[in-house]
């Protein structure tokens, strides 16, 4: 773990598990939400593509909560994480 | 699961909720596979005619993005694709949907996406590069989205000439390249203007080309179902010519034959198919009766074909990619509805049978022969 990084848990929804080896929960070292996405992508290449749009923002119908706080509307680089945080990734309730 | 063998006909049906694969030895008895990509919209899937065994599917998850998936064993296993086409940071754009997949005459694979753009893959869809000469044209800001969104939905390589290609963008028109995608020229001359009368000039942005196909014998001859009518473009002619004799024209705003798809016969010159709808104000089969129309003389005259198709209470839409021919002799023709019926003809459209019912809304149909022909 490098300076400025924290140990956080990331919880994935059912729809993403096929891109993550079938797992639903990971512990990663990350200082920001962007770090956490990069850490996941290092383990499972392509997972970042499923989460981020072409501009590096969270995809339109992806919700992200750090503990209970919604952060998907923020730049992932700007979302600071601290030890013990849990990042919940959730598909928004949308569509038909 | 029944085996798929060389020489079988395979029909790929993209729906709002997954991909279905139908296959047959004789085009009478059909077996099905799927659905694949549960919950995802498949706007297009295609059997690569270059090898007759690789299937590409443009899978769009509204949550998790769009990729081109690939199978070489007809769905036994899929390579889902780690990343799909993506725009540059500088563009400010994000790919939301894949509308079209097309193997090129140059050996590459092409994808047409929303917002409208063309991408090229040299490794069978694993990685993608933007065709910058088209995607970042200076006039891009003038491209208008149609009701379906600003999408590049048609990619037409030119057989035997790898640097030539045309694309269709809704609702900006037809664009062609003859230098491998470095530069593109608008090909919209002669197409009716939606409002105000008159027609578009060649070399200018046009209106909504719903689908374009090449003639089976002369790839320089084009047929187009446009938002404002059905057209033919002769070899060497910079103008599109209206070819609607025999087609229903009950459009209230513009007296044109409205519809989405057009398909070319696989072998016969001058033979093409359309499925007219009532009009752009009511995009359903006219009077609740379904019919496919066929021309055998380059659009000079269209013939209504309805034997075996529902003639009462059939109020649905046929989308732009939901009409195709196979490469058999006689040609098979396949048409899918937004209410989930798949009809097929073994006799070039003279008669029809229901191949599948109760599917999700059909987005696309493609047919081909296993192992090529």
CSV table of C-alpha atoms in Angstrom, one decimal:
chain,number,residue,atom,x,y,z
A,1,UNK,CA,0.0,0.0,0.0
A,2,UNK,CA,1.4,3.4,-0.9
A,3,UNK,CA,1.1,6.6,1.1
A,4,UNK,CA,-2.3,8.2,0.7
A,5,UNK,CA,-4.1,5.0,0.1
A,6,UNK,CA,-6.7,3.4,2.3
A,7,UNK,CA,-8.0,-0.1,2.6
A,8,UNK,CA,-11.6,-0.2,1.4
A,9,UNK,CA,-14.2,-2.7,0.4
A,10,UNK,CA,-16.0,-2.6,-3.0
A,11,UNK,CA,-19.3,-4.4,-3.4
A,12,UNK,CA,-20.4,-5.3,-6.9
A,13,UNK,CA,-24.0,-6.0,-8.1
A,14,UNK,CA,-25.1,-9.2,-9.7
A,15,UNK,CA,-24.9,-7.7,-13.2
A,16,UNK,CA,-21.1,-7.0,-12.9
A,17,UNK,CA,-20.1,-10.3,-11.4
A,18,UNK,CA,-19.7,-12.0,-14.8
A,19,UNK,CA,-16.9,-9.5,-15.5
A,20,UNK,CA,-15.3,-10.0,-12.1
A,21,UNK,CA,-14.7,-13.8,-11.9
A,22,UNK,CA,-18.1,-14.3,-10.3
A,23,UNK,CA,-17.2,-12.5,-7.1
A,24,UNK,CA,-19.2,-9.8,-5.5
A,25,UNK,CA,-16.9,-8.2,-3.0
A,26,UNK,CA,-13.3,-7.1,-3.0
A,27,UNK,CA,-10.8,-5.4,-0.7
A,28,UNK,CA,-8.6,-2.9,-2.5
A,29,UNK,CA,-6.1,-0.2,-1.6
A,30,UNK,CA,-7.2,3.1,-3.0
A,31,UNK,CA,-7.1,6.8,-2.1
A,32,UNK,CA,-9.9,7.8,-4.4
A,33,UNK,CA,-12.8,6.2,-6.2
A,34,UNK,CA,-10.8,6.4,-9.4
A,35,UNK,CA,-8.0,4.4,-7.7
A,36,UNK,CA,-10.5,1.8,-6.6
A,37,UNK,CA,-11.8,1.4,-10.2
A,38,UNK,CA,-8.2,1.1,-11.5
A,39,UNK,CA,-7.4,-1.5,-8.8
A,40,UNK,CA,-10.5,-3.6,-9.9
A,41,UNK,CA,-9.5,-3.2,-13.5
A,42,UNK,CA,-6.0,-4.5,-12.8
A,43,UNK,CA,-7.5,-7.7,-11.4
A,44,UNK,CA,-10.2,-8.0,-14.1
A,45,UNK,CA,-9.3,-6.1,-17.3
A,46,UNK,CA,-12.3,-4.5,-18.8
A,47,UNK,CA,-14.2,-3.9,-15.6
A,48,UNK,CA,-13.4,-0.2,-15.6
A,49,UNK,CA,-15.0,0.0,-19.1
A,50,UNK,CA,-18.2,-1.3,-17.6
A,51,UNK,CA,-18.2,1.4,-14.9
A,52,UNK,CA,-16.8,4.5,-16.6
A,53,UNK,CA,-18.0,6.3,-19.8
A,54,UNK,CA,-15.6,7.6,-22.5
A,55,UNK,CA,-15.0,10.7,-20.5
A,56,UNK,CA,-14.0,8.9,-17.3
A,57,UNK,CA,-17.2,9.6,-15.4
A,58,UNK,CA,-19.4,6.9,-13.9
A,59,UNK,CA,-21.8,5.6,-16.5
A,60,UNK,CA,-25.2,7.3,-16.7
A,61,UNK,CA,-27.1,4.5,-15.0
A,62,UNK,CA,-24.5,3.4,-12.5
A,63,UNK,CA,-25.0,4.6,-8.9
A,64,UNK,CA,-22.1,4.6,-6.4
A,65,UNK,CA,-22.3,5.1,-2.7
A,66,UNK,CA,-19.4,5.4,-0.3
A,67,UNK,CA,-20.9,4.0,2.8
A,68,UNK,CA,-24.3,5.8,2.5
A,69,UNK,CA,-23.3,8.8,0.5
A,70,UNK,CA,-24.1,9.0,-3.2
A,71,UNK,CA,-21.0,10.0,-5.2
A,72,UNK,CA,-21.7,8.9,-8.8
A,73,UNK,CA,-22.3,12.5,-9.9
A,74,UNK,CA,-18.7,13.4,-8.8
A,75,UNK,CA,-15.5,13.0,-10.7
A,76,UNK,CA,-14.1,9.7,-9.5
A,77,UNK,CA,-10.7,11.3,-8.9
A,78,UNK,CA,-12.4,13.8,-6.5
A,79,UNK,CA,-14.0,11.1,-4.3
A,80,UNK,CA,-11.6,10.5,-1.4
A,81,UNK,CA,-11.7,7.2,0.4
A,82,UNK,CA,-10.6,6.4,3.9
A,83,UNK,CA,-9.8,3.2,5.8
A,84,UNK,CA,-12.9,1.1,6.4
A,85,UNK,CA,-15.0,2.7,3.7
A,86,UNK,CA,-17.3,0.5,1.7
A,87,UNK,CA,-18.0,1.4,-1.9
A,88,UNK,CA,-21.3,0.1,-3.1
A,89,UNK,CA,-21.8,0.0,-6.9
A,90,UNK,CA,-25.5,-0.4,-7.9
A,91,UNK,CA,-27.4,-0.3,-11.2
A,92,UNK,CA,-30.0,2.5,-11.2
A,93,UNK,CA,-33.6,1.3,-11.3
A,94,UNK,CA,-34.4,2.3,-14.9
A,95,UNK,CA,-35.4,0.9,-18.2
A,96,UNK,CA,-38.2,-1.4,-19.4
B,1,UNK,CA,-28.8,-29.0,-28.6
B,2,UNK,CA,-28.8,-29.9,-32.2
B,3,UNK,CA,-25.4,-29.6,-34.0
B,4,UNK,CA,-24.9,-26.9,-36.6
B,5,UNK,CA,-23.1,-28.1,-39.7
B,6,UNK,CA,-21.5,-26.7,-42.8
B,7,UNK,CA,-24.1,-25.7,-45.3
B,8,UNK,CA,-26.8,-25.0,-42.7
B,9,UNK,CA,-28.6,-21.7,-42.8
B,10,UNK,CA,-28.2,-19.6,-39.7
B,11,UNK,CA,-30.5,-16.8,-38.8
B,12,UNK,CA,-29.5,-14.3,-36.1
B,13,UNK,CA,-32.2,-12.4,-34.4
B,14,UNK,CA,-31.3,-9.4,-32.2
B,15,UNK,CA,-34.0,-8.3,-29.8
B,16,UNK,CA,-34.6,-5.9,-27.0
B,17,UNK,CA,-33.7,-8.6,-24.6
B,18,UNK,CA,-31.1,-10.9,-26.0
B,19,UNK,CA,-29.9,-12.6,-29.1
B,20,UNK,CA,-31.5,-15.7,-30.6
B,21,UNK,CA,-30.0,-18.1,-33.2
B,22,UNK,CA,-32.1,-20.2,-35.5
B,23,UNK,CA,-30.6,-22.9,-37.8
B,24,UNK,CA,-31.8,-25.3,-40.4
B,25,UNK,CA,-30.6,-27.8,-42.9
B,26,UNK,CA,-33.4,-27.3,-45.3
B,27,UNK,CA,-35.0,-24.0,-44.2
B,28,UNK,CA,-38.2,-26.0,-43.4
B,29,UNK,CA,-37.5,-27.3,-39.9
B,30,UNK,CA,-35.7,-25.0,-37.5
B,31,UNK,CA,-33.9,-25.3,-34.3
B,32,UNK,CA,-33.2,-22.5,-31.9
B,33,UNK,CA,-30.4,-21.4,-29.5
B,34,UNK,CA,-30.4,-18.7,-27.0
B,35,UNK,CA,-31.3,-16.2,-25.7
B,36,UNK,CA,-27.8,-14.9,-25.2
B,37,UNK,CA,-26.9,-11.7,-23.5
B,38,UNK,CA,-29.9,-11.7,-21.2
B,39,UNK,CA,-31.4,-8.3,-20.5
B,40,UNK,CA,-29.2,-6.6,-23.1
B,41,UNK,CA,-30.4,-5.1,-26.4
B,42,UNK,CA,-28.8,-6.6,-29.5
B,43,UNK,CA,-29.3,-4.1,-32.3
B,44,UNK,CA,-27.3,-6.1,-34.7
B,45,UNK,CA,-25.5,-9.5,-35.0
B,46,UNK,CA,-23.9,-10.9,-38.1
B,47,UNK,CA,-22.4,-14.2,-39.3
B,48,UNK,CA,-19.1,-13.2,-40.9
B,49,UNK,CA,-19.4,-14.2,-44.5
B,50,UNK,CA,-15.6,-14.4,-44.8
B,51,UNK,CA,-15.4,-17.6,-42.8
B,52,UNK,CA,-19.1,-18.6,-42.3
B,53,UNK,CA,-18.5,-19.5,-38.6
B,54,UNK,CA,-17.7,-16.3,-36.6
B,55,UNK,CA,-20.7,-14.5,-35.2
B,56,UNK,CA,-20.4,-11.0,-33.9
B,57,UNK,CA,-23.0,-9.4,-31.7
B,58,UNK,CA,-23.3,-5.8,-30.7
B,59,UNK,CA,-24.5,-6.1,-27.1
B,60,UNK,CA,-25.8,-2.9,-25.4
B,61,UNK,CA,-26.3,-2.8,-21.7
B,62,UNK,CA,-27.8,0.5,-20.7
B,63,UNK,CA,-26.0,0.1,-17.4
B,64,UNK,CA,-22.7,-1.4,-18.3
B,65,UNK,CA,-21.9,-0.1,-21.8
B,66,UNK,CA,-21.7,-1.7,-25.2
B,67,UNK,CA,-19.2,-4.3,-26.5
B,68,UNK,CA,-18.9,-6.5,-29.6
B,69,UNK,CA,-19.1,-10.1,-28.5
B,70,UNK,CA,-17.8,-12.9,-30.6
B,71,UNK,CA,-18.4,-16.7,-30.9
B,72,UNK,CA,-16.8,-19.2,-33.2
B,73,UNK,CA,-19.0,-22.1,-32.1
B,74,UNK,CA,-22.5,-20.6,-32.6
B,75,UNK,CA,-23.0,-19.6,-29.0
B,76,UNK,CA,-21.3,-22.5,-27.3
B,77,UNK,CA,-19.0,-19.9,-25.7
B,78,UNK,CA,-18.8,-16.2,-26.1
B,79,UNK,CA,-15.9,-13.8,-25.9
B,80,UNK,CA,-17.8,-10.8,-24.4
B,81,UNK,CA,-15.2,-8.2,-25.3
B,82,UNK,CA,-13.3,-6.3,-22.6
B,83,UNK,CA,-13.9,-2.9,-24.1
B,84,UNK,CA,-16.1,-1.5,-26.8
B,85,UNK,CA,-15.6,1.4,-29.2
B,86,UNK,CA,-15.0,4.6,-27.3
B,87,UNK,CA,-14.6,8.3,-28.2
B,88,UNK,CA,-11.6,10.4,-27.2
B,89,UNK,CA,-11.6,12.6,-24.1
B,90,UNK,CA,-11.3,15.6,-26.3
B,91,UNK,CA,-14.5,14.8,-28.2
B,92,UNK,CA,-16.7,15.1,-25.1
B,93,UNK,CA,-18.7,12.1,-26.5
B,94,UNK,CA,-19.5,8.7,-25.0
B,95,UNK,CA,-20.6,5.7,-27.0
B,96,UNK,CA,-24.0,4.6,-25.7
B,97,UNK,CA,-25.1,1.9,-28.2
B,98,UNK,CA,-23.8,-0.2,-31.0
B,99,UNK,CA,-26.1,-0.2,-34.0
B,100,UNK,CA,-24.2,-2.0,-36.7
B,101,UNK,CA,-21.3,-4.5,-37.2
B,102,UNK,CA,-19.9,-5.1,-40.6
B,103,UNK,CA,-16.9,-7.1,-41.8
B,104,UNK,CA,-15.0,-4.8,-44.2
B,105,UNK,CA,-13.6,-5.5,-47.6
B,106,UNK,CA,-10.2,-4.7,-46.1
B,107,UNK,CA,-10.3,-7.6,-43.6
B,108,UNK,CA,-11.1,-5.3,-40.7
B,109,UNK,CA,-14.3,-5.2,-38.6
B,110,UNK,CA,-16.4,-2.1,-38.5
B,111,UNK,CA,-18.9,-0.9,-35.9
B,112,UNK,CA,-21.5,1.9,-36.3
B,113,UNK,CA,-22.4,3.5,-33.0
B,114,UNK,CA,-24.5,6.1,-31.2
B,115,UNK,CA,-23.8,9.0,-31.0
B,116,UNK,CA,-23.1,8.6,-34.6
B,117,UNK,CA,-19.6,7.3,-35.4
B,118,UNK,CA,-17.6,4.7,-37.1
B,119,UNK,CA,-15.0,2.5,-35.5
B,120,UNK,CA,-12.6,0.0,-37.0
B,121,UNK,CA,-11.1,-3.1,-35.3
B,122,UNK,CA,-8.1,-5.0,-36.7
B,123,UNK,CA,-8.4,-7.8,-34.2
B,124,UNK,CA,-11.9,-9.0,-34.5
B,125,UNK,CA,-13.5,-6.6,-32.1
B,126,UNK,CA,-11.1,-6.9,-29.2
B,127,UNK,CA,-9.9,-3.3,-29.6
B,128,UNK,CA,-11.3,-0.4,-31.6
B,129,UNK,CA,-10.0,2.8,-33.3
B,130,UNK,CA,-12.1,5.8,-34.2
B,131,UNK,CA,-12.4,6.5,-38.0
B,132,UNK,CA,-11.5,10.1,-37.3
B,133,UNK,CA,-12.0,11.4,-40.8
B,134,UNK,CA,-15.7,10.8,-40.4
B,135,UNK,CA,-16.3,11.0,-36.6
B,136,UNK,CA,-14.7,14.4,-36.2
B,137,UNK,CA,-15.8,16.1,-39.4
B,138,UNK,CA,-16.1,19.9,-39.0
B,139,UNK,CA,-19.8,19.7,-39.8
B,140,UNK,CA,-20.6,17.2,-37.1
B,141,UNK,CA,-22.3,19.8,-35.1
B,142,UNK,CA,-24.9,20.0,-37.8
B,143,UNK,CA,-25.8,16.4,-37.6
B,144,UNK,CA,-29.3,16.1,-36.2
B,145,UNK,CA,-30.5,13.1,-34.2
B,146,UNK,CA,-33.6,11.4,-35.4
B,147,UNK,CA,-36.3,10.0,-33.2
B,148,UNK,CA,-34.1,7.0,-32.6
B,149,UNK,CA,-31.1,9.0,-31.6
B,150,UNK,CA,-28.0,10.2,-33.6
B,151,UNK,CA,-26.8,6.9,-34.9
B,152,UNK,CA,-24.6,5.4,-37.6
B,153,UNK,CA,-26.6,2.4,-38.6
B,154,UNK,CA,-25.4,1.3,-42.0
B,155,UNK,CA,-21.9,0.3,-43.1
B,156,UNK,CA,-21.6,-0.8,-46.7
B,157,UNK,CA,-18.1,-1.9,-47.8
B,158,UNK,CA,-17.5,-2.1,-51.5
B,159,UNK,CA,-16.7,-5.7,-52.6
B,160,UNK,CA,-13.2,-6.0,-54.0
B,161,UNK,CA,-12.3,-2.3,-53.3
B,162,UNK,CA,-11.2,-2.1,-49.7
B,163,UNK,CA,-10.8,1.7,-49.6
B,164,UNK,CA,-14.4,2.3,-50.7
B,165,UNK,CA,-17.2,2.3,-48.2
B,166,UNK,CA,-20.4,4.2,-47.5
B,167,UNK,CA,-22.3,4.8,-44.2
B,168,UNK,CA,-25.7,5.9,-43.3
B,169,UNK,CA,-26.3,8.3,-40.4
B,170,UNK,CA,-29.7,9.3,-39.0
B,171,UNK,CA,-30.5,11.9,-39.6
B,172,UNK,CA,-27.7,13.4,-41.5
B,173,UNK,CA,-27.5,11.4,-44.7
B,174,UNK,CA,-25.3,9.1,-46.6
B,175,UNK,CA,-21.5,9.6,-46.6
B,176,UNK,CA,-19.0,7.8,-48.8
B,177,UNK,CA,-15.2,7.4,-48.8
B,178,UNK,CA,-12.8,6.1,-51.4
B,179,UNK,CA,-9.6,6.6,-49.5
B,180,UNK,CA,-10.1,4.2,-46.6
B,181,UNK,CA,-11.9,6.6,-44.4
B,182,UNK,CA,-9.6,9.6,-44.5
B,183,UNK,CA,-12.1,11.8,-46.2
B,184,UNK,CA,-15.9,11.4,-46.7
B,185,UNK,CA,-18.3,13.0,-49.2
B,186,UNK,CA,-22.0,13.6,-48.7
B,187,UNK,CA,-24.2,11.5,-51.1
B,188,UNK,CA,-27.6,13.0,-50.7
B,189,UNK,CA,-28.4,14.6,-54.0
B,190,UNK,CA,-32.0,14.1,-55.2
B,191,UNK,CA,-33.4,13.1,-51.8
B,192,UNK,CA,-36.6,15.0,-51.0
B,193,UNK,CA,-36.4,17.6,-48.3
B,194,UNK,CA,-38.7,16.8,-45.4
B,195,UNK,CA,-40.1,20.3,-45.4
B,196,UNK,CA,-40.3,23.1,-47.9
B,197,UNK,CA,-40.2,21.0,-51.0
B,198,UNK,CA,-37.4,20.4,-53.3
B,199,UNK,CA,-34.5,18.0,-52.8
B,200,UNK,CA,-31.0,18.0,-51.3
B,201,UNK,CA,-27.9,18.8,-53.4
B,202,UNK,CA,-25.1,16.3,-53.8
B,203,UNK,CA,-22.2,17.1,-51.6
B,204,UNK,CA,-24.4,18.4,-48.8
B,205,UNK,CA,-25.7,17.0,-45.5
B,206,UNK,CA,-29.1,15.3,-46.1
B,207,UNK,CA,-31.8,13.8,-44.1
B,208,UNK,CA,-32.6,10.4,-42.6
B,209,UNK,CA,-31.4,7.4,-44.6
B,210,UNK,CA,-33.2,4.5,-42.8
B,211,UNK,CA,-31.3,1.8,-44.6
B,212,UNK,CA,-29.1,1.4,-47.8
B,213,UNK,CA,-28.1,-1.7,-49.7
B,214,UNK,CA,-26.0,-2.5,-52.7
B,215,UNK,CA,-27.4,-4.3,-55.8
B,216,UNK,CA,-26.4,-8.0,-55.9
B,217,UNK,CA,-24.7,-7.8,-59.3
B,218,UNK,CA,-23.4,-4.2,-59.5
B,219,UNK,CA,-22.3,-2.8,-56.1
B,220,UNK,CA,-22.2,0.7,-57.5
B,221,UNK,CA,-26.0,0.6,-57.7
B,222,UNK,CA,-27.7,1.5,-54.4
B,223,UNK,CA,-31.2,1.2,-53.1
B,224,UNK,CA,-32.3,3.2,-50.1
B,225,UNK,CA,-35.3,3.4,-47.8
B,226,UNK,CA,-35.2,6.9,-46.6
B,227,UNK,CA,-37.5,8.8,-44.2
B,228,UNK,CA,-38.8,10.5,-47.2
B,229,UNK,CA,-39.2,7.7,-49.7
B,230,UNK,CA,-37.5,4.9,-51.6
B,231,UNK,CA,-34.6,5.6,-53.9
B,232,UNK,CA,-32.2,4.1,-56.4
B,233,UNK,CA,-28.8,5.5,-57.3
B,234,UNK,CA,-27.5,4.3,-60.6
B,235,UNK,CA,-23.8,3.7,-61.3
B,236,UNK,CA,-22.0,7.0,-61.9
B,237,UNK,CA,-25.1,9.1,-61.1
B,238,UNK,CA,-24.6,11.5,-58.3
B,239,UNK,CA,-28.4,11.8,-57.8
B,240,UNK,CA,-30.8,9.5,-56.0
B,241,UNK,CA,-34.0,8.8,-58.0
B,242,UNK,CA,-37.4,8.1,-56.5
B,243,UNK,CA,-38.5,4.5,-57.2
B,244,UNK,CA,-42.0,4.1,-55.6
B,245,UNK,CA,-44.3,2.8,-58.3
B,246,UNK,CA,-46.5,0.2,-56.7
B,247,UNK,CA,-45.6,1.2,-53.1
B,248,UNK,CA,-48.3,2.5,-50.7
B,249,UNK,CA,-47.9,6.3,-50.2
B,250,UNK,CA,-50.3,7.5,-47.5
B,251,UNK,CA,-47.8,9.7,-45.8
B,252,UNK,CA,-49.7,12.9,-44.9
B,253,UNK,CA,-46.9,15.4,-44.7
B,254,UNK,CA,-44.7,14.3,-47.6
B,255,UNK,CA,-46.1,12.1,-50.4
B,256,UNK,CA,-43.4,9.4,-50.0
B,257,UNK,CA,-43.4,5.8,-49.1
B,258,UNK,CA,-42.3,5.5,-45.5
B,259,UNK,CA,-40.6,2.5,-43.9
B,260,UNK,CA,-37.4,1.5,-42.2
B,261,UNK,CA,-35.7,-1.6,-43.8
B,262,UNK,CA,-34.6,-2.4,-47.3
B,263,UNK,CA,-32.9,-5.7,-48.4
B,264,UNK,CA,-31.2,-6.7,-51.6
B,265,UNK,CA,-31.5,-10.1,-53.2
B,266,UNK,CA,-28.3,-12.1,-52.8
B,267,UNK,CA,-27.8,-13.0,-56.5
B,268,UNK,CA,-30.3,-11.2,-58.8
B,269,UNK,CA,-29.7,-7.8,-60.3
B,270,UNK,CA,-32.4,-5.2,-59.6
B,271,UNK,CA,-34.2,-7.2,-56.9
B,272,UNK,CA,-34.8,-5.7,-53.6
B,273,UNK,CA,-37.4,-5.8,-50.8
B,274,UNK,CA,-39.0,-3.2,-48.5
B,275,UNK,CA,-41.8,-3.2,-45.8
B,276,UNK,CA,-43.7,0.1,-46.1
B,277,UNK,CA,-45.4,1.5,-43.0
B,278,UNK,CA,-48.3,3.9,-42.8
B,279,UNK,CA,-46.2,7.0,-42.4
B,280,UNK,CA,-43.8,8.8,-40.0
B,281,UNK,CA,-46.8,10.0,-38.1
B,282,UNK,CA,-47.9,6.4,-37.5
B,283,UNK,CA,-45.2,3.9,-37.9
B,284,UNK,CA,-47.2,0.7,-38.2
B,285,UNK,CA,-48.1,-1.7,-41.0
B,286,UNK,CA,-50.7,0.1,-43.2
B,287,UNK,CA,-54.3,-0.8,-42.3
B,288,UNK,CA,-53.1,-3.5,-39.9
B,289,UNK,CA,-52.1,-5.7,-42.8
B,290,UNK,CA,-48.5,-6.8,-43.2
B,291,UNK,CA,-46.9,-7.0,-46.6
B,292,UNK,CA,-43.4,-7.1,-48.0
B,293,UNK,CA,-42.8,-5.5,-51.4
B,294,UNK,CA,-40.4,-6.7,-54.0
B,295,UNK,CA,-39.0,-5.2,-57.1
B,296,UNK,CA,-37.3,-7.3,-59.8
B,297,UNK,CA,-36.5,-4.4,-62.1
B,298,UNK,CA,-34.5,-1.9,-60.0
B,299,UNK,CA,-37.5,-0.2,-58.5
B,300,UNK,CA,-39.4,0.5,-61.7
B,301,UNK,CA,-42.3,-1.5,-60.2
B,302,UNK,CA,-42.9,-3.0,-56.7
B,303,UNK,CA,-45.1,-6.0,-56.1
B,304,UNK,CA,-47.0,-6.6,-52.9
B,305,UNK,CA,-46.3,-10.0,-51.2
B,306,UNK,CA,-48.5,-11.1,-48.4
B,307,UNK,CA,-49.3,-14.8,-48.7
B,308,UNK,CA,-48.9,-16.2,-45.3
B,309,UNK,CA,-48.4,-12.8,-43.6
B,310,UNK,CA,-51.1,-11.5,-41.1
B,311,UNK,CA,-53.7,-9.4,-42.9
B,312,UNK,CA,-55.8,-8.4,-39.9
B,313,UNK,CA,-55.0,-6.7,-36.6
B,314,UNK,CA,-51.3,-6.6,-37.4
B,315,UNK,CA,-50.3,-3.2,-36.0
B,316,UNK,CA,-46.5,-3.3,-35.5
B,317,UNK,CA,-43.3,-1.8,-36.8
B,318,UNK,CA,-40.5,-3.4,-38.8
B,319,UNK,CA,-37.2,-1.8,-37.8
B,320,UNK,CA,-34.4,-0.8,-40.1
B,321,UNK,CA,-32.3,-4.0,-39.7
B,322,UNK,CA,-35.2,-6.4,-39.4
B,323,UNK,CA,-35.4,-7.5,-43.0
B,324,UNK,CA,-32.7,-9.6,-44.7
B,325,UNK,CA,-32.1,-12.2,-47.3
B,326,UNK,CA,-30.0,-15.3,-47.0
B,327,UNK,CA,-27.6,-16.4,-49.7
B,328,UNK,CA,-29.6,-19.5,-50.8
B,329,UNK,CA,-31.0,-20.3,-54.2
B,330,UNK,CA,-33.9,-19.6,-54.2
B,331,UNK,CA,-33.2,-16.8,-51.8
B,332,UNK,CA,-34.7,-16.9,-48.3
B,333,UNK,CA,-36.1,-13.7,-46.9
B,334,UNK,CA,-36.6,-13.0,-43.2
B,335,UNK,CA,-38.5,-10.2,-41.5
B,336,UNK,CA,-38.9,-9.5,-37.8
B,337,UNK,CA,-41.5,-7.4,-36.0
B,338,UNK,CA,-41.4,-5.2,-33.0
B,339,UNK,CA,-44.0,-7.5,-31.5
B,340,UNK,CA,-41.7,-10.5,-31.6
B,341,UNK,CA,-42.7,-12.5,-34.7
B,342,UNK,CA,-40.1,-13.7,-37.2
B,343,UNK,CA,-41.5,-14.6,-40.6
B,344,UNK,CA,-39.5,-16.3,-43.4
B,345,UNK,CA,-39.9,-17.1,-47.0
B,346,UNK,CA,-38.2,-19.9,-48.9
B,347,UNK,CA,-39.3,-18.8,-52.3
B,348,UNK,CA,-38.0,-15.2,-52.5
B,349,UNK,CA,-41.0,-13.7,-50.8
B,350,UNK,CA,-43.8,-15.3,-52.8
B,351,UNK,CA,-45.1,-17.1,-49.6
B,352,UNK,CA,-44.3,-16.7,-45.9
B,353,UNK,CA,-44.3,-18.8,-42.7
B,354,UNK,CA,-44.0,-17.9,-39.1
B,355,UNK,CA,-40.5,-19.1,-37.9
B,356,UNK,CA,-40.8,-17.9,-34.3
B,357,UNK,CA,-43.3,-16.1,-32.2
B,358,UNK,CA,-43.4,-14.4,-28.8
B,359,UNK,CA,-39.8,-13.1,-28.9
B,360,UNK,CA,-39.0,-9.7,-27.6
B,361,UNK,CA,-39.2,-6.7,-30.0
B,362,UNK,CA,-37.0,-7.7,-33.0
B,363,UNK,CA,-34.2,-5.2,-33.7
B,364,UNK,CA,-32.3,-7.0,-36.4
B,365,UNK,CA,-32.2,-10.1,-38.5
B,366,UNK,CA,-29.2,-11.5,-40.4
B,367,UNK,CA,-29.0,-14.8,-42.3
B,368,UNK,CA,-26.1,-16.7,-43.7
B,369,UNK,CA,-24.7,-20.1,-44.6
B,370,UNK,CA,-22.4,-22.0,-42.2
B,371,UNK,CA,-19.0,-22.3,-43.8
B,372,UNK,CA,-19.9,-19.8,-46.5
B,373,UNK,CA,-21.3,-20.4,-49.9
